[in-house]
Short mmCIF file of C-alpha atoms in Angstrom, two decimals:
data_model
loop_
_atom_site.label_atom_id
_atom_site.label_comp_id
_atom_site.label_asym_id
_atom_site.label_seq_id
_atom_site.Cartn_x
_atom_site.Cartn_y
_atom_site.Cartn_z
CA MET A 7 -24.93 -62.76 -3.43
CA ASP A 8 -28.33 -61.85 -1.98
CA PHE A 9 -29.80 -58.70 -3.53
CA ASN A 10 -32.67 -56.80 -1.99
CA VAL A 11 -34.61 -55.91 -5.13
CA LYS A 12 -37.11 -53.66 -3.35
CA LYS A 13 -34.38 -51.63 -1.66
CA LEU A 14 -32.47 -51.38 -4.93
CA ALA A 15 -35.57 -50.12 -6.74
CA SER A 16 -36.31 -47.66 -3.92
CA ASP A 17 -32.76 -46.25 -3.97
CA ALA A 18 -32.91 -45.92 -7.74
CA GLY A 19 -36.20 -44.04 -7.47
CA ILE A 20 -34.79 -41.67 -4.84
CA PHE A 21 -31.70 -41.03 -6.97
CA PHE A 22 -33.85 -40.32 -10.02
CA THR A 23 -36.08 -37.95 -8.05
CA ARG A 24 -33.07 -36.05 -6.71
CA ALA A 25 -31.61 -35.83 -10.21
CA ILE A 26 -34.83 -34.32 -11.54
CA GLN A 27 -34.95 -31.82 -8.67
CA PHE A 28 -31.30 -30.86 -9.10
CA THR A 29 -31.69 -30.37 -12.87
CA GLY A 30 -34.81 -28.28 -12.36
CA GLU A 31 -32.95 -26.04 -9.88
CA LYS A 32 -30.11 -25.52 -12.33
CA PHE A 33 -32.54 -24.35 -15.00
CA GLY A 34 -34.56 -22.27 -12.53
CA GLN A 35 -37.72 -24.28 -13.11
CA VAL A 36 -38.35 -25.38 -9.52
CA GLU A 37 -38.06 -23.77 -6.11
CA LYS A 38 -35.02 -24.35 -3.90
CA THR A 39 -34.87 -24.20 -0.12
CA GLU A 40 -32.27 -21.61 0.85
CA LEU A 41 -30.14 -21.91 3.97
CA ASP A 42 -30.07 -19.03 6.43
CA ALA A 43 -27.30 -16.41 6.24
CA HIS A 44 -25.50 -17.69 9.35
CA PHE A 45 -25.34 -21.20 7.90
CA GLU A 46 -24.03 -19.88 4.59
CA ASN A 47 -21.32 -17.96 6.44
CA LEU A 48 -20.30 -21.13 8.28
CA LEU A 49 -20.07 -23.00 4.96
CA SER A 50 -17.97 -20.24 3.39
CA ARG A 51 -15.64 -20.12 6.41
CA ALA A 52 -15.20 -23.89 6.35
CA ASP A 53 -14.35 -23.91 2.63
CA SER A 54 -11.85 -21.10 3.13
CA THR A 55 -10.26 -22.93 6.06
CA LYS A 56 -9.91 -26.11 4.03
CA ASN A 57 -8.42 -24.39 0.99
CA TRP A 58 -5.85 -22.34 2.90
CA THR A 59 -4.94 -25.20 5.23
CA GLU A 60 -4.24 -27.38 2.22
CA LYS A 61 -2.04 -24.70 0.59
CA ILE A 62 -0.12 -24.06 3.82
CA PHE A 63 0.34 -27.79 4.35
CA ARG A 64 1.69 -28.36 0.83
CA GLN A 65 4.01 -25.36 0.94
CA THR A 66 5.35 -26.34 4.36
CA GLU A 67 6.18 -29.74 2.93
CA VAL A 68 8.08 -28.00 0.13
CA LEU A 69 9.89 -25.84 2.70
CA LEU A 70 10.96 -28.83 4.76
CA GLN A 71 11.87 -30.91 1.70
CA PRO A 72 12.81 -28.35 -0.98
CA ASN A 73 13.89 -30.83 -3.68
CA PRO A 74 11.02 -33.30 -4.17
CA ILE A 75 12.34 -34.42 -7.58
CA ASP A 76 15.71 -35.35 -6.12
CA ASN A 77 14.00 -37.19 -3.27
CA THR A 78 11.38 -39.04 -5.32
CA GLY A 79 12.88 -42.41 -4.46
CA SER A 80 13.00 -41.69 -0.75
CA ARG A 81 9.42 -40.40 -0.80
CA ILE A 82 8.20 -43.59 -2.47
CA GLU A 83 10.09 -45.58 0.15
CA GLU A 84 8.55 -43.51 2.94
CA PHE A 85 5.10 -44.07 1.41
CA LEU A 86 5.59 -47.85 1.30
CA TYR A 87 6.87 -47.98 4.88
CA GLU A 88 3.90 -45.88 6.00
CA LYS A 89 1.42 -48.22 4.29
CA LEU A 90 3.17 -51.23 5.83
CA ASP A 91 3.06 -49.50 9.23
CA ARG A 92 6.81 -49.78 9.64
CA THR A 93 9.46 -47.30 10.77
CA VAL A 94 11.31 -45.51 7.98
CA PRO A 95 15.08 -46.21 8.24
CA SER A 96 17.22 -43.20 9.08
CA ARG A 97 19.32 -41.77 6.27
CA PRO A 98 21.79 -38.85 6.18
CA ASN A 99 20.43 -35.53 4.94
CA ASN A 100 22.13 -33.23 2.45
CA GLU A 101 24.18 -31.34 5.04
CA GLU A 102 25.44 -34.52 6.66
CA LEU A 103 26.38 -35.98 3.27
CA LEU A 104 28.24 -32.79 2.37
CA GLY A 105 30.14 -32.86 5.65
CA HIS A 106 31.01 -36.52 5.13
CA TYR A 107 32.34 -35.83 1.61
CA MET A 108 34.41 -32.87 2.84
CA GLN A 109 36.04 -34.90 5.58
CA ASP A 110 36.79 -37.75 3.18
CA ALA A 111 38.33 -35.25 0.76
CA ALA A 112 40.48 -33.84 3.58
CA LYS A 113 41.90 -37.30 4.25
CA ASP A 114 42.80 -37.60 0.59
CA PHE A 115 44.33 -34.12 0.27
CA GLY A 116 46.08 -34.36 3.61
CA PRO A 117 44.64 -33.10 6.89
CA GLY A 118 47.84 -31.19 7.59
CA THR A 119 47.48 -28.95 4.53
CA PRO A 120 45.61 -25.63 4.83
CA TYR A 121 42.91 -26.84 2.44
CA GLY A 122 42.58 -30.23 4.12
CA SER A 123 42.39 -28.82 7.66
CA THR A 124 39.75 -26.31 6.55
CA LEU A 125 37.72 -29.06 4.88
CA ILE A 126 37.73 -30.97 8.16
CA LYS A 127 36.46 -27.96 10.10
CA VAL A 128 33.77 -27.05 7.56
CA GLY A 129 32.73 -30.69 7.15
CA ASP A 130 32.31 -31.08 10.91
CA CYS A 131 30.19 -27.92 10.98
CA GLU A 132 28.03 -29.18 8.10
CA ARG A 133 27.39 -32.42 9.94
CA ARG A 134 26.34 -30.50 13.03
CA LEU A 135 24.02 -28.38 10.86
CA GLY A 136 22.55 -31.58 9.43
CA SER A 137 21.86 -32.89 12.93
CA VAL A 138 20.15 -29.63 13.87
CA GLN A 139 18.08 -29.73 10.70
CA ARG A 140 17.00 -33.30 11.37
CA GLU A 141 15.72 -32.29 14.81
CA PHE A 142 13.92 -29.28 13.31
CA LEU A 143 12.22 -31.38 10.62
CA GLN A 144 11.07 -33.93 13.17
CA THR A 145 9.71 -31.26 15.51
CA SER A 146 7.92 -29.44 12.67
CA ALA A 147 6.40 -32.63 11.29
CA ILE A 148 4.97 -33.65 14.67
CA GLY A 149 3.95 -30.23 15.94
CA PHE A 150 2.72 -28.53 12.75
CA LEU A 151 2.29 -30.82 9.74
CA THR A 152 0.53 -33.64 11.60
CA PRO A 153 -2.32 -31.46 12.99
CA LEU A 154 -2.91 -29.95 9.54
CA ARG A 155 -2.95 -33.40 7.94
CA ASN A 156 -5.32 -34.71 10.61
CA PHE A 157 -7.75 -31.90 9.84
CA LEU A 158 -7.65 -32.47 6.08
CA GLU A 159 -7.86 -36.26 6.26
CA GLY A 160 -10.14 -36.53 9.30
CA ASP A 161 -12.31 -33.59 10.31
CA TRP A 162 -12.77 -32.22 6.81
CA ARG A 163 -13.81 -35.60 5.40
CA THR A 164 -16.45 -35.89 8.11
CA ILE A 165 -17.70 -32.37 7.36
CA SER A 166 -17.82 -33.10 3.61
CA LYS A 167 -19.76 -36.30 4.20
CA GLU A 168 -22.36 -34.56 6.38
CA ARG A 169 -22.67 -31.71 3.87
CA ARG A 170 -23.44 -34.21 1.10
CA LEU A 171 -26.09 -35.80 3.29
CA LEU A 172 -27.56 -32.36 3.99
CA GLU A 173 -27.71 -31.60 0.28
CA ASN A 174 -29.52 -34.90 -0.35
CA ARG A 175 -32.00 -34.12 2.45
CA ARG A 176 -32.62 -30.70 0.93
CA LEU A 177 -33.28 -32.21 -2.50
CA ASP A 178 -35.72 -34.68 -0.91
CA LEU A 179 -37.45 -31.84 0.94
CA ASP A 180 -37.83 -29.72 -2.18
CA SER A 181 -39.10 -32.74 -4.14
CA CYS A 182 -41.76 -33.31 -1.48
CA LYS A 183 -42.75 -29.64 -1.65
CA ALA A 184 -43.09 -29.84 -5.43
CA ARG A 185 -45.11 -33.08 -5.18
CA LEU A 186 -47.46 -31.57 -2.62
CA LYS A 187 -47.93 -28.48 -4.76
CA LYS A 188 -48.86 -30.58 -7.79
CA ALA A 189 -51.22 -32.75 -5.74
CA LYS A 190 -53.08 -29.69 -4.38
CA LEU A 191 -53.45 -28.20 -7.87
CA ALA A 192 -54.84 -31.48 -9.16
CA GLU A 193 -57.19 -31.76 -6.16
CA SER A 194 -58.50 -28.24 -6.74
CA LYS A 195 -59.08 -28.96 -10.40
CA ALA A 196 -60.90 -32.20 -9.61
CA ALA A 197 -63.02 -30.45 -6.97
CA CYS A 198 -64.08 -27.77 -9.46
CA GLU A 199 -65.12 -30.38 -11.96
CA GLY A 200 -67.03 -32.27 -9.27
CA GLU A 201 -69.05 -29.23 -8.19
CA ALA A 202 -70.97 -29.15 -11.51
CA VAL A 203 -74.56 -30.54 -11.19
CA PRO A 204 -74.88 -33.60 -13.40
CA ASP A 205 -77.68 -33.92 -16.02
CA PHE A 206 -79.15 -37.32 -15.32
CA GLN A 207 -81.09 -37.11 -18.61
CA GLU A 208 -77.77 -37.64 -20.36
CA THR A 209 -77.02 -41.10 -21.53
CA ARG A 210 -73.53 -40.93 -19.94
CA PRO A 211 -73.71 -39.56 -16.35
CA ARG A 212 -70.55 -41.49 -15.49
CA ASN A 213 -68.37 -38.36 -15.95
CA TYR A 214 -69.72 -37.03 -12.67
CA VAL A 215 -68.95 -40.31 -10.92
CA LEU A 216 -65.40 -40.31 -12.32
CA SER A 217 -64.83 -36.70 -11.21
CA ALA A 218 -65.96 -37.49 -7.69
CA SER A 219 -63.71 -40.53 -7.61
CA ALA A 220 -60.72 -38.51 -8.91
CA SER A 221 -61.30 -35.84 -6.26
CA ALA A 222 -61.19 -38.47 -3.54
CA LEU A 223 -58.02 -39.98 -5.00
CA TRP A 224 -56.28 -36.60 -5.14
CA SER A 225 -57.32 -35.89 -1.57
CA GLU A 226 -55.57 -39.07 -0.54
CA GLU A 227 -52.53 -38.05 -2.60
CA VAL A 228 -52.45 -34.67 -0.84
CA ASP A 229 -52.55 -36.34 2.57
CA LYS A 230 -49.76 -38.67 1.55
CA ALA A 231 -47.64 -35.80 0.17
CA GLU A 232 -48.15 -33.76 3.35
CA HIS A 233 -46.99 -36.72 5.46
CA GLU A 234 -43.89 -37.20 3.28
CA LEU A 235 -43.16 -33.47 3.52
CA ARG A 236 -43.28 -33.55 7.31
CA VAL A 237 -40.92 -36.53 7.39
CA ALA A 238 -38.54 -34.86 4.89
CA GLN A 239 -38.61 -31.60 6.86
CA THR A 240 -37.75 -33.44 10.08
CA GLU A 241 -34.82 -35.27 8.46
CA PHE A 242 -33.58 -32.06 6.86
CA ASP A 243 -33.71 -30.14 10.16
CA ARG A 244 -31.88 -32.94 11.98
CA GLN A 245 -29.13 -33.14 9.34
CA ALA A 246 -28.83 -29.33 9.25
CA GLU A 247 -28.25 -29.29 13.02
CA VAL A 248 -25.56 -31.99 12.78
CA THR A 249 -23.81 -30.15 9.96
CA ARG A 250 -24.08 -26.81 11.76
CA LEU A 251 -22.38 -28.22 14.87
CA LEU A 252 -19.52 -29.57 12.77
CA LEU A 253 -19.10 -26.26 10.95
CA GLU A 254 -19.05 -24.33 14.21
CA GLY A 255 -16.21 -26.62 15.29
CA ILE A 256 -14.02 -24.85 12.72
CA SER A 257 -13.40 -22.20 15.38
CA SER A 258 -11.80 -24.83 17.59
CA THR A 259 -9.72 -25.92 14.60
CA HIS A 260 -8.43 -22.37 14.21
CA VAL A 261 -7.44 -22.26 17.88
CA ASN A 262 -5.59 -25.58 17.57
CA HIS A 263 -3.81 -24.51 14.39
CA LEU A 264 -2.84 -21.21 16.04
CA ARG A 265 -1.14 -23.08 18.88
CA CYS A 266 0.64 -25.33 16.38
CA LEU A 267 1.75 -22.29 14.40
CA HIS A 268 3.36 -20.79 17.51
CA GLU A 269 5.19 -24.07 18.11
CA PHE A 270 6.38 -24.09 14.51
CA VAL A 271 7.74 -20.55 14.82
CA GLU A 272 9.53 -21.47 18.05
CA ALA A 273 11.07 -24.54 16.40
CA GLN A 274 12.14 -22.49 13.39
CA THR A 275 13.64 -19.80 15.62
CA ALA A 276 15.62 -22.36 17.61
CA TYR A 277 16.80 -24.00 14.38
CA TYR A 278 18.13 -20.80 12.83
CA LYS A 279 19.66 -19.74 16.13
CA GLN A 280 21.59 -22.99 16.43
CA CYS A 281 22.70 -22.73 12.80
CA HIS A 282 23.91 -19.19 13.43
CA LEU A 283 25.88 -20.27 16.49
CA HIS A 284 27.52 -23.14 14.62
CA MET A 285 28.48 -20.84 11.74
CA GLN A 286 29.87 -18.26 14.16
CA ASP A 287 32.04 -20.95 15.80
CA LEU A 288 33.23 -22.08 12.36
CA GLN A 289 34.04 -18.52 11.36
CA LYS A 290 36.10 -18.02 14.52
CA GLU A 291 38.03 -21.21 13.80
CA LEU A 292 38.74 -20.10 10.25
CA ASP A 293 39.70 -16.57 11.33
CA SER A 294 42.23 -17.97 13.79
CA SER A 295 44.08 -19.58 10.87
CA ASN A 296 43.29 -16.83 8.37
CA GLY A 297 46.95 -16.10 7.60
CA ASP A 298 47.62 -19.73 6.65
CA VAL A 299 44.40 -20.52 4.87
CA PHE A 300 43.86 -17.22 3.03
CA PRO A 301 47.33 -15.77 2.21
CA ASN A 302 47.43 -12.28 0.75
CA ALA A 303 47.24 -12.70 -2.99
CA PHE A 304 49.48 -9.67 -3.48
CA ALA A 305 52.06 -10.40 -0.79
CA GLY A 306 54.25 -12.46 -3.09
CA ASN A 307 54.12 -9.93 -5.92
CA PRO A 308 57.66 -8.76 -6.77
CA GLY A 309 56.32 -5.30 -7.50
CA HIS A 310 55.96 -4.67 -3.76
CA SER A 311 59.69 -4.82 -3.13
CA MET A 312 60.23 -2.29 -5.88
CA ALA A 313 57.60 0.09 -4.51
CA SER A 314 58.96 -0.12 -0.98
CA GLY A 315 62.58 0.49 -1.82
CA GLY A 316 63.51 -3.20 -1.87
CA SER A 317 62.46 -3.99 1.71
CA SER A 318 60.25 -7.00 2.43
CA PRO A 319 56.53 -6.43 3.18
CA LEU A 320 56.93 -8.61 6.23
CA ASP A 321 59.66 -6.38 7.64
CA PRO A 322 58.24 -4.51 10.67
CA ALA A 323 60.37 -1.52 9.86
CA SER A 324 58.71 -1.08 6.48
CA ALA A 325 55.16 -1.98 7.60
CA VAL A 326 52.62 0.84 7.78
CA GLU A 327 49.85 0.58 10.36
CA THR A 328 46.37 0.71 8.88
CA ASP A 329 45.03 3.28 11.29
CA THR A 330 47.95 5.63 10.50
CA LEU A 331 47.81 5.01 6.77
CA LYS A 332 47.32 8.20 4.76
CA ILE A 333 45.57 7.32 1.52
CA GLU A 334 46.64 10.50 -0.25
CA GLU A 335 50.30 9.52 0.28
CA VAL A 336 49.85 5.98 -1.10
CA GLN A 337 51.26 5.50 -4.57
CA ALA A 338 50.22 2.74 -6.95
CA PRO A 339 52.98 0.16 -7.52
CA ALA A 340 54.60 -0.06 -10.91
CA THR A 341 53.30 -3.62 -11.21
CA GLY A 342 50.78 -5.63 -9.26
CA THR A 343 47.66 -3.54 -9.92
CA ARG A 344 44.50 -5.31 -11.04
CA LYS A 345 41.10 -4.44 -12.41
CA ALA A 346 38.08 -5.25 -10.28
CA LYS A 347 34.34 -5.22 -10.92
CA VAL A 348 32.15 -3.77 -8.15
CA LEU A 349 29.45 -6.22 -7.08
CA TYR A 350 27.38 -3.97 -4.78
CA ASP A 351 27.00 -0.30 -3.98
CA TYR A 352 29.16 0.86 -1.07
CA ASP A 353 29.05 4.16 0.81
CA ALA A 354 32.36 5.31 2.25
CA ALA A 355 32.40 5.49 6.04
CA ASP A 356 35.06 8.24 6.11
CA THR A 357 37.42 10.19 3.87
CA SER A 358 39.93 7.33 3.73
CA GLU A 359 37.42 5.07 1.93
CA LEU A 360 36.14 5.17 -1.65
CA SER A 361 32.42 4.98 -2.41
CA LEU A 362 31.47 2.35 -5.00
CA LEU A 363 28.69 1.82 -7.52
CA ALA A 364 27.64 -1.65 -8.61
CA ASP A 365 29.00 -2.91 -11.96
CA GLU A 366 31.67 -0.20 -12.32
CA LEU A 367 35.34 -1.10 -12.95
CA ILE A 368 38.12 0.24 -10.74
CA THR A 369 41.85 -0.34 -10.29
CA VAL A 370 42.91 -2.01 -7.05
CA TYR A 371 46.16 -2.89 -5.34
CA THR A 372 47.45 -3.59 -1.87
CA VAL A 373 50.05 -1.89 0.32
CA PRO A 374 52.26 -3.38 3.03
CA GLY A 375 50.66 -3.63 6.45
CA MET A 376 47.11 -3.15 5.16
CA ASP A 377 44.31 -5.37 6.44
CA SER A 378 43.77 -8.28 4.04
CA ASP A 379 40.02 -7.53 3.97
CA TRP A 380 40.72 -4.17 2.28
CA LEU A 381 42.40 -2.96 -0.90
CA VAL A 382 43.27 0.48 -2.22
CA GLY A 383 40.97 1.40 -5.09
CA GLU A 384 41.38 4.10 -7.73
CA ARG A 385 38.81 5.58 -10.04
CA GLY A 386 40.19 8.44 -12.08
CA ASN A 387 41.60 11.00 -9.61
CA GLN A 388 39.71 9.44 -6.69
CA LYS A 389 41.46 7.05 -4.34
CA GLY A 390 40.46 5.22 -1.14
CA LYS A 391 40.14 1.95 0.72
CA VAL A 392 37.56 -0.52 -0.59
CA PRO A 393 36.32 -3.80 0.97
CA VAL A 394 37.41 -6.96 -0.84
CA THR A 395 34.00 -8.62 -0.37
CA TYR A 396 32.39 -5.99 -2.60
CA LEU A 397 34.70 -6.76 -5.52
CA GLU A 398 35.22 -9.37 -8.18
CA LEU A 399 38.91 -9.39 -9.10
CA LEU A 400 39.46 -9.71 -12.82
CA SER A 401 42.46 -11.36 -14.45
#
């Protein structure tokens, strides 16, 4: 391998000079060229943009793939395919897998049974939700994550590289300033020594000759240092302009990210809207078969026949309409009452309902003809209808 020894020595000298200048600045022993306030503001804004963009990017990845530990294998596979510039094979997501398992379970339990038929309906809905999620993830990755990644891996790397070059140019400029300052001090000292009139009666008049020679040498050194300073100043100004233009481009980055953010919100809105519609359709399907799938847990209790004078709860003659039900006339059955724990606070809508406080225990029971979503609750001398969804029935 062919080495350029002169270039290697020159680069080593420049590095050493910059190291000395940098160390002197840290200890406050040498002067440092300060950037103007506008430039400092641009630098601060760029750093803030980079830091927050990186946090938003990482957290969005977590949002779109909430279980990175469970998906470590798939992520490694995606990384390898990306490095090999190949398309990642499609795989079912969590919702689609859940739907598939539910439908397989329904086949095993029997699709004609209430549980099996419900598993088929819910499994089909889960698979549709998985398809919607897949589309949302793809849209978000292309429209939001990709622009953020391009900024971090492209634009920001370019900005960082130019900022490092600017810092090196500044160190070179300050080194030239320090060298020129030292050369001028030495020249002044040599000139003062040279102004003294020599005594030619001395046996050694060579001191005067040496002083004059040193003055001339330092004058040459000053000229050389001034030339190097002009060159360093020119390079610093040029690099500062390049860096400034890149930093001002952060404004365009904000505009681009703003547009991508709007697209992300639109994609997220469409995703949740579709999920809501699918769940509404599923709920309607389940409600249509509510009597078969969710039978009244108290309907088969023998205590009901005793409380109703031996008539069946399903007998229309003995059924009491909910809207005409008078709570004060309802009597608790001899058997069939249960304790229930209140899960959430509930404010009664009218006098027929009972207000609830979370974590309290009440006695509940059902009456013939009452909506299956409601129970009669008693707390001391208070009595009223209570919603089943607010209760945890205890054994």
